[in-house]
PDB file of C-alpha atoms in Angstrom:
ATOM      1  CA  UNK A1291     -11.305   3.199  -9.395  1.00  0.00           C
ATOM      2  CA  UNK A1292     -11.769  -0.773 -10.022  1.00  0.00           C
ATOM      3  CA  UNK A1293     -14.172  -3.009  -8.294  1.00  0.00           C
ATOM      4  CA  UNK A1294     -12.495  -4.621  -5.331  1.00  0.00           C
ATOM      5  CA  UNK A1295     -14.459  -7.727  -5.796  1.00  0.00           C
ATOM      6  CA  UNK A1296     -12.817  -8.073  -9.102  1.00  0.00           C
ATOM      7  CA  UNK A1297     -10.505 -10.822  -9.367  1.00  0.00           C
ATOM      8  CA  UNK A1298      -6.624 -10.201 -10.528  1.00  0.00           C
ATOM      9  CA  UNK A1299      -4.901 -12.413 -13.120  1.00  0.00           C
ATOM     10  CA  UNK A1300      -1.724 -14.123 -11.823  1.00  0.00           C
ATOM     11  CA  UNK A1301       0.755 -11.694 -13.737  1.00  0.00           C
ATOM     12  CA  UNK A1302      -1.034  -8.754 -12.153  1.00  0.00           C
ATOM     13  CA  UNK A1303      -0.739 -10.351  -8.524  1.00  0.00           C
ATOM     14  CA  UNK A1304       2.620 -11.186  -9.793  1.00  0.00           C
ATOM     15  CA  UNK A1305       3.635  -7.546 -10.540  1.00  0.00           C
ATOM     16  CA  UNK A1306       1.895  -6.263  -7.382  1.00  0.00           C
ATOM     17  CA  UNK A1307       3.783  -8.779  -5.137  1.00  0.00           C
ATOM     18  CA  UNK A1308       7.093  -7.473  -6.861  1.00  0.00           C
ATOM     19  CA  UNK A1309       6.009  -4.100  -6.300  1.00  0.00           C
ATOM     20  CA  UNK A1310       5.094  -4.566  -2.443  1.00  0.00           C
ATOM     21  CA  UNK A1311       8.191  -6.602  -2.022  1.00  0.00           C
ATOM     22  CA  UNK A1312      10.868  -3.852  -2.909  1.00  0.00           C
ATOM     23  CA  UNK A1313       8.762  -1.017  -1.419  1.00  0.00           C
ATOM     24  CA  UNK A1314       8.768  -2.764   1.981  1.00  0.00           C
ATOM     25  CA  UNK A1315      12.494  -3.177   1.847  1.00  0.00           C
ATOM     26  CA  UNK A1316      13.329   0.477   0.661  1.00  0.00           C
ATOM     27  CA  UNK A1317      10.339   2.220   2.354  1.00  0.00           C
ATOM     28  CA  UNK A1318       9.958   2.073   6.076  1.00  0.00           C
ATOM     29  CA  UNK A1319       6.848   4.207   5.670  1.00  0.00           C
ATOM     30  CA  UNK A1320       5.151   1.799   3.209  1.00  0.00           C
ATOM     31  CA  UNK A1321       6.181  -1.202   5.097  1.00  0.00           C
ATOM     32  CA  UNK A1322       4.671   0.492   8.413  1.00  0.00           C
ATOM     33  CA  UNK A1323       1.200   1.332   6.409  1.00  0.00           C
ATOM     34  CA  UNK A1324       1.002  -2.185   4.836  1.00  0.00           C
ATOM     35  CA  UNK A1325       1.684  -4.332   8.326  1.00  0.00           C
ATOM     36  CA  UNK A1326      -1.734  -3.531   9.811  1.00  0.00           C
ATOM     37  CA  UNK A1327      -3.289  -4.826   6.838  1.00  0.00           C
ATOM     38  CA  UNK A1328      -1.145  -7.971   6.652  1.00  0.00           C
ATOM     39  CA  UNK A1329      -2.041  -8.629  10.347  1.00  0.00           C
ATOM     40  CA  UNK A1330      -5.591  -8.192   9.916  1.00  0.00           C
ATOM     41  CA  UNK A1331      -5.670 -10.443   6.934  1.00  0.00           C
ATOM     42  CA  UNK A1332      -4.034 -13.088   8.943  1.00  0.00           C
ATOM     43  CA  UNK A1333      -6.407 -12.794  11.668  1.00  0.00           C
ATOM     44  CA  UNK A1334      -9.305 -13.016   9.564  1.00  0.00           C
ATOM     45  CA  UNK A1335     -10.176  -9.710  10.497  1.00  0.00           C
ATOM     46  CA  UNK A1336      -9.599  -7.880   7.045  1.00  0.00           C
ATOM     47  CA  UNK A1337     -13.478  -6.680   6.577  1.00  0.00           C
ATOM     48  CA  UNK A1338     -12.974  -4.889   9.996  1.00  0.00           C
ATOM     49  CA  UNK A1339     -10.632  -2.068   8.499  1.00  0.00           C
ATOM     50  CA  UNK A1340     -11.883   1.072   7.592  1.00  0.00           C
ATOM     51  CA  UNK A1341     -12.359   1.465   3.829  1.00  0.00           C
ATOM     52  CA  UNK A1342     -11.045   4.232   1.815  1.00  0.00           C
ATOM     53  CA  UNK A1343      -8.109   6.349   1.132  1.00  0.00           C
ATOM     54  CA  UNK A1344      -5.814   6.183   4.164  1.00  0.00           C
ATOM     55  CA  UNK A1345      -2.992   8.065   2.312  1.00  0.00           C
ATOM     56  CA  UNK A1346      -2.241  11.280   4.146  1.00  0.00           C
ATOM     57  CA  UNK A1347      -3.049  14.586   2.548  1.00  0.00           C
ATOM     58  CA  UNK A1348       0.091  16.409   0.646  1.00  0.00           C
ATOM     59  CA  UNK A1349       1.842  18.913   2.497  1.00  0.00           C
ATOM     60  CA  UNK A1350       0.525  22.247   2.347  1.00  0.00           C
ATOM     61  CA  UNK A1351       2.522  24.558   0.409  1.00  0.00           C
ATOM     62  CA  UNK A1352       4.034  27.819   2.357  1.00  0.00           C
ATOM     63  CA  UNK A1353       4.345  31.078   0.311  1.00  0.00           C
ATOM     64  CA  UNK A1354       7.839  32.308  -0.010  1.00  0.00           C
ATOM     65  CA  UNK A1355       8.849  35.445   1.990  1.00  0.00           C
ATOM     66  CA  UNK A1356      10.495  38.108  -0.285  1.00  0.00           C
ATOM     67  CA  UNK A1357      13.151  40.527   1.567  1.00  0.00           C
TER      68      UNK A1357
END
């Protein structure tokens, strides 16, 4: 994982903005996940958010029942 305090280049930020823009348009779940962070950033409370991986765990595989 990269250092969170590291600065991103202009092109890295541009690419990230492009990806986030399209993902927010096509994925309601992504937009809902980004919205609290965006609001916290605007309110100056970004450091108060919990740190770590907030992604949900992958769904458990259910074994197939053989007849």
